[in-house]
mmCIF file of C-alpha atoms in Angstrom:
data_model
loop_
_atom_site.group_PDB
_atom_site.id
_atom_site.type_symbol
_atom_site.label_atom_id
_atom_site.label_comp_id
_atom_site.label_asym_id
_atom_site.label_seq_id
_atom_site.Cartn_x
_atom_site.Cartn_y
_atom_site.Cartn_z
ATOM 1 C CA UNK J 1 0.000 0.000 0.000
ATOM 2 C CA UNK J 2 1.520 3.208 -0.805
ATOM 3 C CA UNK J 3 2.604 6.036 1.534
ATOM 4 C CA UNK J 4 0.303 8.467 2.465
ATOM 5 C CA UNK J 5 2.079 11.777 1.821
ATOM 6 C CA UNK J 6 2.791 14.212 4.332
ATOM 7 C CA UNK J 7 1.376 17.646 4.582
ATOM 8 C CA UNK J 8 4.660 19.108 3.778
ATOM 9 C CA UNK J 9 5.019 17.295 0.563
ATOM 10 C CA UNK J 10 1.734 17.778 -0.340
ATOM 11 C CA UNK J 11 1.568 21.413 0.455
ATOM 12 C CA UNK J 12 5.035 21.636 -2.144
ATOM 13 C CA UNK J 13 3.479 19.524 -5.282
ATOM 14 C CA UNK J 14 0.503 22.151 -5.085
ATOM 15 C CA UNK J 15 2.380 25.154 -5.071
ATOM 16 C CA UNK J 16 4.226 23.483 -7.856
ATOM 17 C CA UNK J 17 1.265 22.822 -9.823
ATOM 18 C CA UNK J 18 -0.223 26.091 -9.226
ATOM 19 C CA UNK J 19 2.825 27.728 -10.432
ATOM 20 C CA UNK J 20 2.794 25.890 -13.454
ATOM 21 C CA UNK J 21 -0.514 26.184 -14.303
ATOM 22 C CA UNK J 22 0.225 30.472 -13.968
ATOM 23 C CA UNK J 23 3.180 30.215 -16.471
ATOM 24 C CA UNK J 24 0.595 28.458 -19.187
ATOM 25 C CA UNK J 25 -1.135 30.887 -18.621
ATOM 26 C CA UNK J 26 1.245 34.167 -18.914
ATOM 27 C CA UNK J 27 2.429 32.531 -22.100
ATOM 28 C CA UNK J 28 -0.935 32.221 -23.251
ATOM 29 C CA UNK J 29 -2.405 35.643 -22.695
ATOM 30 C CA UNK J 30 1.257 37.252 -23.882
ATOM 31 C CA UNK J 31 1.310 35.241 -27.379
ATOM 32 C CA UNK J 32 -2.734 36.574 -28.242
ATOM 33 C CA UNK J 33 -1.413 40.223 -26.955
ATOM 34 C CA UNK J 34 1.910 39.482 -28.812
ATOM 35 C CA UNK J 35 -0.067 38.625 -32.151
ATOM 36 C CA UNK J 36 -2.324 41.875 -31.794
ATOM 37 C CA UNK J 37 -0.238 44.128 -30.964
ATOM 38 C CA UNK J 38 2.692 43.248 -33.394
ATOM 39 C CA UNK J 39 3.762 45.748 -35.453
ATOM 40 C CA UNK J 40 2.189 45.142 -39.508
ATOM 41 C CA UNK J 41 5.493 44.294 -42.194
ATOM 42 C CA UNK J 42 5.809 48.254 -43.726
ATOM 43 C CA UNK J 43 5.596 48.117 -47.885
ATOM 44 C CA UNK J 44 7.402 50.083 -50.259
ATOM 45 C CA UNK J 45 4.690 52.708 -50.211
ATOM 46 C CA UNK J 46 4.408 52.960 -46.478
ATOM 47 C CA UNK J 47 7.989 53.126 -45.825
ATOM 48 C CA UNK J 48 8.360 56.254 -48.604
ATOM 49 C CA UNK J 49 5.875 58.260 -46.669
ATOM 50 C CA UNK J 50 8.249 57.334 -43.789
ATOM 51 C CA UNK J 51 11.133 58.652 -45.216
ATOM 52 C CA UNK J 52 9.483 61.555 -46.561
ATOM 53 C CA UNK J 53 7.511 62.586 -43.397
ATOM 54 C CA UNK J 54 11.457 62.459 -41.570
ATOM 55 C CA UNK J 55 12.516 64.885 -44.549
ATOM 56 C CA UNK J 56 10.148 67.409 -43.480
ATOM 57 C CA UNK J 57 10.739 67.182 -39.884
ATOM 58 C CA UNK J 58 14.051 67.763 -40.417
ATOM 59 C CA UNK J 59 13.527 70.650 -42.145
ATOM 60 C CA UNK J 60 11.348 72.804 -39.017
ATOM 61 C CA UNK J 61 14.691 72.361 -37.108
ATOM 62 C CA UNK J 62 15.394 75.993 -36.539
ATOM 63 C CA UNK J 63 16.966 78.546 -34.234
ATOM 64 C CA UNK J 64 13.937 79.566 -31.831
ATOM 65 C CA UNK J 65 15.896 79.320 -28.720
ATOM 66 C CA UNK J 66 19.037 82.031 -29.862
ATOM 67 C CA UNK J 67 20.400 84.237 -27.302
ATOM 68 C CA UNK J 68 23.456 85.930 -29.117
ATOM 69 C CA UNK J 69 24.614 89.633 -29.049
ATOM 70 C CA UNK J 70 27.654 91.574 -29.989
ATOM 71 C CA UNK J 71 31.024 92.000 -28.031
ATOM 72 C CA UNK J 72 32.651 95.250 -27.283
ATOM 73 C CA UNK J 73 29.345 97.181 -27.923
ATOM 74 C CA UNK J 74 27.073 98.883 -25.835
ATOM 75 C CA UNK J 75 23.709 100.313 -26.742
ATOM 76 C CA UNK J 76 21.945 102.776 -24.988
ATOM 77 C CA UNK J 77 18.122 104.102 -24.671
ATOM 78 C CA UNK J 78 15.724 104.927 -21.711
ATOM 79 C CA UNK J 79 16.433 101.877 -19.338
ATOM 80 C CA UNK J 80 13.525 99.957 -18.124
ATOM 81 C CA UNK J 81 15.522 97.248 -15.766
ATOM 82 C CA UNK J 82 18.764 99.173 -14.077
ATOM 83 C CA UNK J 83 21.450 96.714 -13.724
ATOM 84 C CA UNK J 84 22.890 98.110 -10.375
ATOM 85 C CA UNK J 85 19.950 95.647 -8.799
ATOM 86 C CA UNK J 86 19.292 93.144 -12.256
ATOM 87 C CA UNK J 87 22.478 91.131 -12.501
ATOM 88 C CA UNK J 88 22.847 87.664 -14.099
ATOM 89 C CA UNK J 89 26.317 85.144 -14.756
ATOM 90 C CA UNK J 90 25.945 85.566 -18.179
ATOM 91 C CA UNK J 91 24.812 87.232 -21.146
ATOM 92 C CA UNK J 92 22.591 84.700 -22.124
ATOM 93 C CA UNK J 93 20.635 84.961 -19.178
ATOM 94 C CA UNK J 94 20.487 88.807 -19.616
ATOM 95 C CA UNK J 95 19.265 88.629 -22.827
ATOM 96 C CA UNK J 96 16.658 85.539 -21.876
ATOM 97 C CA UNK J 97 15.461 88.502 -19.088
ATOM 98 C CA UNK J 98 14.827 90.802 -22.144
ATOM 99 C CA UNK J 99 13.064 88.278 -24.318
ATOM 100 C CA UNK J 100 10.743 87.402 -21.328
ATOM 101 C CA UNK J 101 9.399 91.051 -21.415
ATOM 102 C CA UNK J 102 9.106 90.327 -25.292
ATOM 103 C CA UNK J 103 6.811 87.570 -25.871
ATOM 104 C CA UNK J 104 3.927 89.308 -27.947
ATOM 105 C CA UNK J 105 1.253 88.029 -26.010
ATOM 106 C CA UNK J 106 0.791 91.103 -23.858
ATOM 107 C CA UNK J 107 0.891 94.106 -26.436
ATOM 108 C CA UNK J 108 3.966 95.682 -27.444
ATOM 109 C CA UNK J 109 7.844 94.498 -26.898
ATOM 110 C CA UNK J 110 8.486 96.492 -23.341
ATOM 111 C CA UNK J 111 12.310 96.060 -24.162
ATOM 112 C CA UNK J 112 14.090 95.280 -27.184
ATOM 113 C CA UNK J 113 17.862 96.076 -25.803
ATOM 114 C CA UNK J 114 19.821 94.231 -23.228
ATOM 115 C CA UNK J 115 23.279 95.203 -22.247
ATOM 116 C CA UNK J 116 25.556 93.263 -20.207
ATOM 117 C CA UNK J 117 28.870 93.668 -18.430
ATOM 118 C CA UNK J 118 30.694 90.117 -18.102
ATOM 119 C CA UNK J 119 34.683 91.032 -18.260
ATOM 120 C CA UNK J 120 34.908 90.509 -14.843
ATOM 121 C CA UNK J 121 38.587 92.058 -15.072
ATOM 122 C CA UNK J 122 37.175 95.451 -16.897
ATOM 123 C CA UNK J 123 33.783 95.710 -14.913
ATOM 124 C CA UNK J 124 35.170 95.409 -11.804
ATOM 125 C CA UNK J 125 31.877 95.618 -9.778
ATOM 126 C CA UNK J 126 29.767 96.167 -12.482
ATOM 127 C CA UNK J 127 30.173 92.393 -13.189
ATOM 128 C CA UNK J 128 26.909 90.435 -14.429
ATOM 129 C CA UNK J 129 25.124 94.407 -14.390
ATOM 130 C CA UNK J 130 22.681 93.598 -16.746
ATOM 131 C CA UNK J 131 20.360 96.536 -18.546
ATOM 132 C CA UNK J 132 17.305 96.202 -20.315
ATOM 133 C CA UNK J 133 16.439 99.025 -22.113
ATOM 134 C CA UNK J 134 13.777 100.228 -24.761
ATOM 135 C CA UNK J 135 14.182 102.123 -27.865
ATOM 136 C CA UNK J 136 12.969 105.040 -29.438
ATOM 137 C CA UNK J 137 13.397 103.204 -33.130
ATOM 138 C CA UNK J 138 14.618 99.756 -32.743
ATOM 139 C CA UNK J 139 15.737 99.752 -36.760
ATOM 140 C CA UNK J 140 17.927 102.558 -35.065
ATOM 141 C CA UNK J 141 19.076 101.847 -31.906
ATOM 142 C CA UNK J 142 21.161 104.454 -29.852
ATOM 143 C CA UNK J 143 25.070 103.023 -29.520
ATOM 144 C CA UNK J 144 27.892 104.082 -28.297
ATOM 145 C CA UNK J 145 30.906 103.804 -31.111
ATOM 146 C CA UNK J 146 32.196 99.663 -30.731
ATOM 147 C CA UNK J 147 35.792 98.815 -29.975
ATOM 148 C CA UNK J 148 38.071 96.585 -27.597
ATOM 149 C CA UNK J 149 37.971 99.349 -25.307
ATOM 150 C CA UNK J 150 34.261 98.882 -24.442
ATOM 151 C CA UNK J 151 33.175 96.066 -21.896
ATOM 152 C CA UNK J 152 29.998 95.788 -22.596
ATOM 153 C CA UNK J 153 28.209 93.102 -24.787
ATOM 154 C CA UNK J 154 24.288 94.151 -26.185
ATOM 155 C CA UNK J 155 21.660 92.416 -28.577
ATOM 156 C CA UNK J 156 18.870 93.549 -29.788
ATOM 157 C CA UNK J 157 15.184 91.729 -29.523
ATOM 158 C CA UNK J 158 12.521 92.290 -31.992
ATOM 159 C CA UNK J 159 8.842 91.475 -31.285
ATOM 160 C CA UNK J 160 6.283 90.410 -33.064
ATOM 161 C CA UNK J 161 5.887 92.768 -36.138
ATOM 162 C CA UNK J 162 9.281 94.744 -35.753
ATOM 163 C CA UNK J 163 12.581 94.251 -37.691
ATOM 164 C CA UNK J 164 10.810 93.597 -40.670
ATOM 165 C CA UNK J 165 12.852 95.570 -43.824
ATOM 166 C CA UNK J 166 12.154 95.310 -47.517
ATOM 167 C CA UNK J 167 13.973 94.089 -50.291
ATOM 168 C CA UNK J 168 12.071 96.186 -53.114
ATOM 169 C CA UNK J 169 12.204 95.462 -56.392
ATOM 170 C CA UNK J 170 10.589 95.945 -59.815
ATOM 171 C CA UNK J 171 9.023 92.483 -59.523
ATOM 172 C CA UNK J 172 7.581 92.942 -55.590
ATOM 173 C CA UNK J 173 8.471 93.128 -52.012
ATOM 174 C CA UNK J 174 10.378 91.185 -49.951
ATOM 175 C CA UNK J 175 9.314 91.492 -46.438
ATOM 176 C CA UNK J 176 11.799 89.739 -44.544
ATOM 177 C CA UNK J 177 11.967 89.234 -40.884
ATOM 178 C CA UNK J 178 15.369 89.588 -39.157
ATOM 179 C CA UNK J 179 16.728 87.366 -36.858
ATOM 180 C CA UNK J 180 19.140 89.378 -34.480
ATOM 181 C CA UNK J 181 19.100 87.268 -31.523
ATOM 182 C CA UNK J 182 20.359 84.445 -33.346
ATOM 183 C CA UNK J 183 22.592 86.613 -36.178
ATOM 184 C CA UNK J 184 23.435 89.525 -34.610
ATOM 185 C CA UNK J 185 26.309 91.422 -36.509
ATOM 186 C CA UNK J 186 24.386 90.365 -39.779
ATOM 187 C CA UNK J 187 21.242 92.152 -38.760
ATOM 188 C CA UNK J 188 24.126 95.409 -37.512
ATOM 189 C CA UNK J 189 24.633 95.121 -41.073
ATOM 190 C CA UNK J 190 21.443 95.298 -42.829
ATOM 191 C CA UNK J 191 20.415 98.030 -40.696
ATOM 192 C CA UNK J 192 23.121 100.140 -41.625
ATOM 193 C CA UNK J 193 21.845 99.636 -45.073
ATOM 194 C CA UNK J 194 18.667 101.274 -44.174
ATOM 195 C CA UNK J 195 20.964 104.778 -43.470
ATOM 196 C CA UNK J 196 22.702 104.736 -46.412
ATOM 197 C CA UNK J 197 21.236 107.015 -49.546
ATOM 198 C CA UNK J 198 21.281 104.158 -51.806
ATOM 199 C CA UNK J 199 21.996 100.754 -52.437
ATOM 200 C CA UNK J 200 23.205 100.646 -56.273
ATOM 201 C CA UNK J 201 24.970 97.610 -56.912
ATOM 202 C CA UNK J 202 22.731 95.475 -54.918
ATOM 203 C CA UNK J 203 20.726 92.557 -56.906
ATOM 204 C CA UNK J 204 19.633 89.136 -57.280
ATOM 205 C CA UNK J 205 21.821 87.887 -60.074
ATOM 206 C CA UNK J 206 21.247 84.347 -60.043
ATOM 207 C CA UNK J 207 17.733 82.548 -60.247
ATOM 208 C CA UNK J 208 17.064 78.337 -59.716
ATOM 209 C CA UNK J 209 13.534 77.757 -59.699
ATOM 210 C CA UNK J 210 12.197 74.373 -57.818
ATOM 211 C CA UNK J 211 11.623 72.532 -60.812
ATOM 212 C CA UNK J 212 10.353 68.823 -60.150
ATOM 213 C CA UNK J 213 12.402 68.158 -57.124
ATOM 214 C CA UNK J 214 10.773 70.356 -54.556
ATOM 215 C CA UNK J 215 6.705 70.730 -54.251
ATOM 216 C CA UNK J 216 4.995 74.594 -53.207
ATOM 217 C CA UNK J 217 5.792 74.255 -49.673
ATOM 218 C CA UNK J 218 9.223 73.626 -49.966
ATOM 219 C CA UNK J 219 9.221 70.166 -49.313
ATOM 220 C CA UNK J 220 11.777 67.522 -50.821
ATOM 221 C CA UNK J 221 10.141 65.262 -53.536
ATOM 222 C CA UNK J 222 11.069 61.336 -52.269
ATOM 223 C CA UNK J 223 13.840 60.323 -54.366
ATOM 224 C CA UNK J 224 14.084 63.306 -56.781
ATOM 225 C CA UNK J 225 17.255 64.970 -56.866
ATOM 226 C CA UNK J 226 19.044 67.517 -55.402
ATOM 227 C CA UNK J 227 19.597 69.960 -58.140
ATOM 228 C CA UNK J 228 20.460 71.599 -60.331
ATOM 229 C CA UNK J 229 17.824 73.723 -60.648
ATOM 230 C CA UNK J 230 18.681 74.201 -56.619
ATOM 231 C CA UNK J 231 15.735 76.389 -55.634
ATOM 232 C CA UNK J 232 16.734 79.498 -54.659
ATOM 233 C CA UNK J 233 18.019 82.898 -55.950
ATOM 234 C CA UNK J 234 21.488 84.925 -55.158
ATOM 235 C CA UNK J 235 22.274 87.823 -54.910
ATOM 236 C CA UNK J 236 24.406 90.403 -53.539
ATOM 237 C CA UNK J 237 23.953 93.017 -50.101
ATOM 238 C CA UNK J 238 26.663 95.756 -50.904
ATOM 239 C CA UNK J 239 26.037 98.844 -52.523
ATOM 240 C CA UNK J 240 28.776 100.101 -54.964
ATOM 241 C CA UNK J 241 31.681 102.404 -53.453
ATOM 242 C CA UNK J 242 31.230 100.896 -49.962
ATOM 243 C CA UNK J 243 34.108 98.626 -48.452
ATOM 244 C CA UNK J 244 32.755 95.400 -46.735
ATOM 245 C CA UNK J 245 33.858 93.668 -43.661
ATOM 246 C CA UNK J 246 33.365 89.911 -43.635
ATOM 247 C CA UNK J 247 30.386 88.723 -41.429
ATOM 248 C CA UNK J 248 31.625 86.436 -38.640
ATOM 249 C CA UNK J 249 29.723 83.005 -38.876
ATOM 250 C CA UNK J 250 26.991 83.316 -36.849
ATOM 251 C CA UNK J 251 23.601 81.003 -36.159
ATOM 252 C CA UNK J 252 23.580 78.109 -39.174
ATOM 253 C CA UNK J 253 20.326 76.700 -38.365
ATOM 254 C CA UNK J 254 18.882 73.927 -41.160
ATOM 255 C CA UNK J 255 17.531 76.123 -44.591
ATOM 256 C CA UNK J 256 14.087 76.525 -44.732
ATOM 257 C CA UNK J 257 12.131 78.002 -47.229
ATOM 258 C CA UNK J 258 12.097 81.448 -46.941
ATOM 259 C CA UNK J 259 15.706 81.674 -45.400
ATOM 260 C CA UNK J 260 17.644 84.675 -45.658
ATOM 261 C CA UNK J 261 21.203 83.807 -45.438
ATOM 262 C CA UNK J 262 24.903 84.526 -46.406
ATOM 263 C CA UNK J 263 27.166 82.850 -48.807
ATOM 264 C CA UNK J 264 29.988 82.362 -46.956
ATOM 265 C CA UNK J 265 30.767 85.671 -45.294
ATOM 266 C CA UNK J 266 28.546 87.852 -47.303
ATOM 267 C CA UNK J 267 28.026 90.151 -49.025
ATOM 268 C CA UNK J 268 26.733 87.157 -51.353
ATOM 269 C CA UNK J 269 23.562 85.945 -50.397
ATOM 270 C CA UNK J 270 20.700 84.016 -51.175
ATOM 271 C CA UNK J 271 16.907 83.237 -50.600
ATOM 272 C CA UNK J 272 15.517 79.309 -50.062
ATOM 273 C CA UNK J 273 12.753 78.382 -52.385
ATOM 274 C CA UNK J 274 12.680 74.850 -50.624
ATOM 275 C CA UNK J 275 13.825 73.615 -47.252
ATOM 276 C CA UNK J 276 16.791 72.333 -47.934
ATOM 277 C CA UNK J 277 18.389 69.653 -45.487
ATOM 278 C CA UNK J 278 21.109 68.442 -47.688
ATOM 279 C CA UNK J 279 23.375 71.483 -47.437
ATOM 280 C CA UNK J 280 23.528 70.161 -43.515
ATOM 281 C CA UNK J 281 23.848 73.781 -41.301
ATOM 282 C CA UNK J 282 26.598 75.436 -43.423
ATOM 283 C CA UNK J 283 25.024 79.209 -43.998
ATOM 284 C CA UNK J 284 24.350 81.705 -41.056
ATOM 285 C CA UNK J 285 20.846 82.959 -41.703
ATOM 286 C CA UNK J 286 19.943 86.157 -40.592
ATOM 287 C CA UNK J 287 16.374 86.366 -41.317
ATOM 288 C CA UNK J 288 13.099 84.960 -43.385
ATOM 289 C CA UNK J 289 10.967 85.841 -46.024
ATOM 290 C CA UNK J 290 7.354 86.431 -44.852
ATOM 291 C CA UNK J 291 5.518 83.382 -46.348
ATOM 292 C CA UNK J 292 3.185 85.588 -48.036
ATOM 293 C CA UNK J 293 6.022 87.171 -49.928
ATOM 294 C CA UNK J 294 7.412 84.268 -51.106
ATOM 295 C CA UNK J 295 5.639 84.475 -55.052
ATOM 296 C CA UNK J 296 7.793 87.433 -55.205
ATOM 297 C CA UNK J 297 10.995 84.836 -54.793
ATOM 298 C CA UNK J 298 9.306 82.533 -57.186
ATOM 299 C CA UNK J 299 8.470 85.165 -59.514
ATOM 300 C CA UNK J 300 12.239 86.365 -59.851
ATOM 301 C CA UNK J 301 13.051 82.284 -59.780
ATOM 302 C CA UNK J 302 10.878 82.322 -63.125
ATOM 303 C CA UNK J 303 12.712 84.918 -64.790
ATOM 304 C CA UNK J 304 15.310 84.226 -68.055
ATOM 305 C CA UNK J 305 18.234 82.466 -67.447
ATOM 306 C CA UNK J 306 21.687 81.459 -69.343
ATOM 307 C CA UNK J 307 23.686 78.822 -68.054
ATOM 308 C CA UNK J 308 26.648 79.521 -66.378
ATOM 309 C CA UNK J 309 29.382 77.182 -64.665
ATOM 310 C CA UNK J 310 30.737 77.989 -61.184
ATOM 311 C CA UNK J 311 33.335 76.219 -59.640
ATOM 312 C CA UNK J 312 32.399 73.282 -61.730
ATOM 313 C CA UNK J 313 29.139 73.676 -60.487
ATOM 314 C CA UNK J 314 25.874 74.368 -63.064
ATOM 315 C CA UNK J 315 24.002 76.899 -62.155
ATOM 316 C CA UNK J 316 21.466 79.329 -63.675
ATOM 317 C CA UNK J 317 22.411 83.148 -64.346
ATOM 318 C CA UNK J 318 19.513 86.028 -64.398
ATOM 319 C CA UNK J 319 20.075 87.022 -68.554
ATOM 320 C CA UNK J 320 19.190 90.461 -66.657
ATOM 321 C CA UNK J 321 19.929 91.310 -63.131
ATOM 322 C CA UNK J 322 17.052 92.864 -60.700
ATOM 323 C CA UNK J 323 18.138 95.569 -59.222
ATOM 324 C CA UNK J 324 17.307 95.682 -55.205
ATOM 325 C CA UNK J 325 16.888 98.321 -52.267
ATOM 326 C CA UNK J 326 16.577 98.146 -48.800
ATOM 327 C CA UNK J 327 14.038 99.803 -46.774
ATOM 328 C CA UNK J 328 12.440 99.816 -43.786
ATOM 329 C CA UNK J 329 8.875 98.814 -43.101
ATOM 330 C CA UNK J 330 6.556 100.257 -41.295
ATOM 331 C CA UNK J 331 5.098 97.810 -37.967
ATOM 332 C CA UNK J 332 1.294 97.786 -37.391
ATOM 333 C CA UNK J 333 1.991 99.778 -34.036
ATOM 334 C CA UNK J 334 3.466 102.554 -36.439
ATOM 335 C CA UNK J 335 0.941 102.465 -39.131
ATOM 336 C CA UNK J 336 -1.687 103.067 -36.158
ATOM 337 C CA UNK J 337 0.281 106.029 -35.036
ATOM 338 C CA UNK J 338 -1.784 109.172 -35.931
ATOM 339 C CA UNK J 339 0.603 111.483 -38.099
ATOM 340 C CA UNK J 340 2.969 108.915 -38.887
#
């Protein structure tokens, strides 16, 4: 007659059983969850919308969080934070403080100028002072003459309708939007074209349309090429008689359509028809085309061409230049301004 088992052993083969019987069971309930929740074998088609989706994000990648300004400078104008009690450990921070008081969701910019003191050796204690200040005319800000000499470092801010200048031609305007928290000695630069008494010599010269390769909104066609045509026209910023200094290579976010941006150091330059990923973040861009301005690219983009070879490169020449001048544009708040 067999043994009777204990309680011991008895109480051990059910906890055995029990735990089998739960493992049959996880396997069971994770292959049905496995099966729905598998992820469906992509087809060509699916996996080209893929691709083409990342193109596009790529393209949005842009500067939105610059904080730059220029060395040795200092700006002045009525002073809305006084440094002696607003200091930070950078100028980064200093000019965050300004853009704070600049996010166009409460009316007007209330400052457009920060100036900060960080040589700690030259500002003594005026170290991390940092001075928000408002202009009268922010195309036009009030500066002291630059130099080594100077410790402070300033930027300007624009809000939401200011630094906008046009590029006027016989074809339309170019409203474009400058960028001088992210490219500030470009945008020093473009300004000072606003005070000069002309701007002979300045043009597009250079027109590549977006041909198959790019659709209306700029976006890369999947597995079109590259170029040529390489949608975009070229120009140059320099009117004649005037010497140019190089522009230091500032902010090179990802070209977008609508870009604004130097070849190499200026004064070349050239506008994006097309967002443009390929040429990686190679061009400081100091501003954008408003989007509704952008058939007056396209329009100059349409005009005659000869081919030309640069640099072993094939590009498109205007058979006739268009001439260009820089103005400034008047903001809504100005427009409103009885008199003005």
């Amino acid at each position: 007659m067999p043994r009777r088992l204990n309680d011991s052993v008895r109480g051990r083969f059910t906890s055995t059983a029990l735990l089998f019987i739960g493992l049959i069971s996880c396997l069971t309930v994770y292959a049905v969850f496995f099966n729905i929740l598998r992820p469906r074998p992509q087809d060509h088609t699916l996996d080209s919308a893929v691709r083409f989706t990342d193109s596009r994000d790529h393209a949005r990648v842009d500067g939105g969080g610059c904080c730059r300004g220029v060395a040795n400078l200092e700006l002045w104008g009525p002073a809305v934070k006084w440094g002696t009690d607003f200091k930070f450990e950078s100028p980064g921070e200093c000019c965050k403080a300004c853009k704070a008081m600049c996010s166009g969701n409460d009316g007007p910019c209330l400052c457009d100028t920060w100036v900060f003191c960080g040589n700690k050796e030259a500002c003594g204690p005026k170290f991390g002072e940092c001075w928000l200040k408002k202009q009268k005319d922010v195309l036009v800000p009030d500066r002291q003459e630059g130099g080594q000499k100077f410790m402070w470092t300033s930027g300007l801010i624009f809000g939401q309708g200011q630094g906008i200048v046009g590029f006027e031609t016989d074809h339309g305007v170019l409203h474009v939007k400058l960028h001088p928290e992210c490219a500030p000695h470009s945008v020093y630069y473009i300004l000072s074209l606003l005070t000069q008494r002309h701007c002979a010599g300045c043009q597009f010269h250079r027109a590549e349309n977006r041909g198959s390769y790019w659709d209306s909104e700029g976006y890369h066609i999947n597995n079109a090429p590259y170029g040529p045509p390489y949608a975009m026209i070229q120009g140059i910023l320099q009117p004649e008689g005037n010497i140019f200094t190089p522009v230091p290579t500032e902010h090179c976010p990802t070209i977008t359509r609508g870009s604004v941006a130097w070849v190499g150091s200026g004064p070349e330059f050239f506008i994006s028809l097309a967002n443009h990923h390929e040429w990686k973040q190679s061009y400081t861009v100091f501003g954008s085309v408003l989007p509704e301005d952008m058939d007056v690219a396209e329009r100059i983009a349409g005009l005659p061409t000869i081919a030309d070879v640069w640099n072993s490169v094939n590009v498109s020449v205007l058979e006739k230049p268009v001439s260009l001048t820089v103005r400034r544009m008047k903001s809504g708040q100005e427009q409103a301004e009885p008199g003005s």
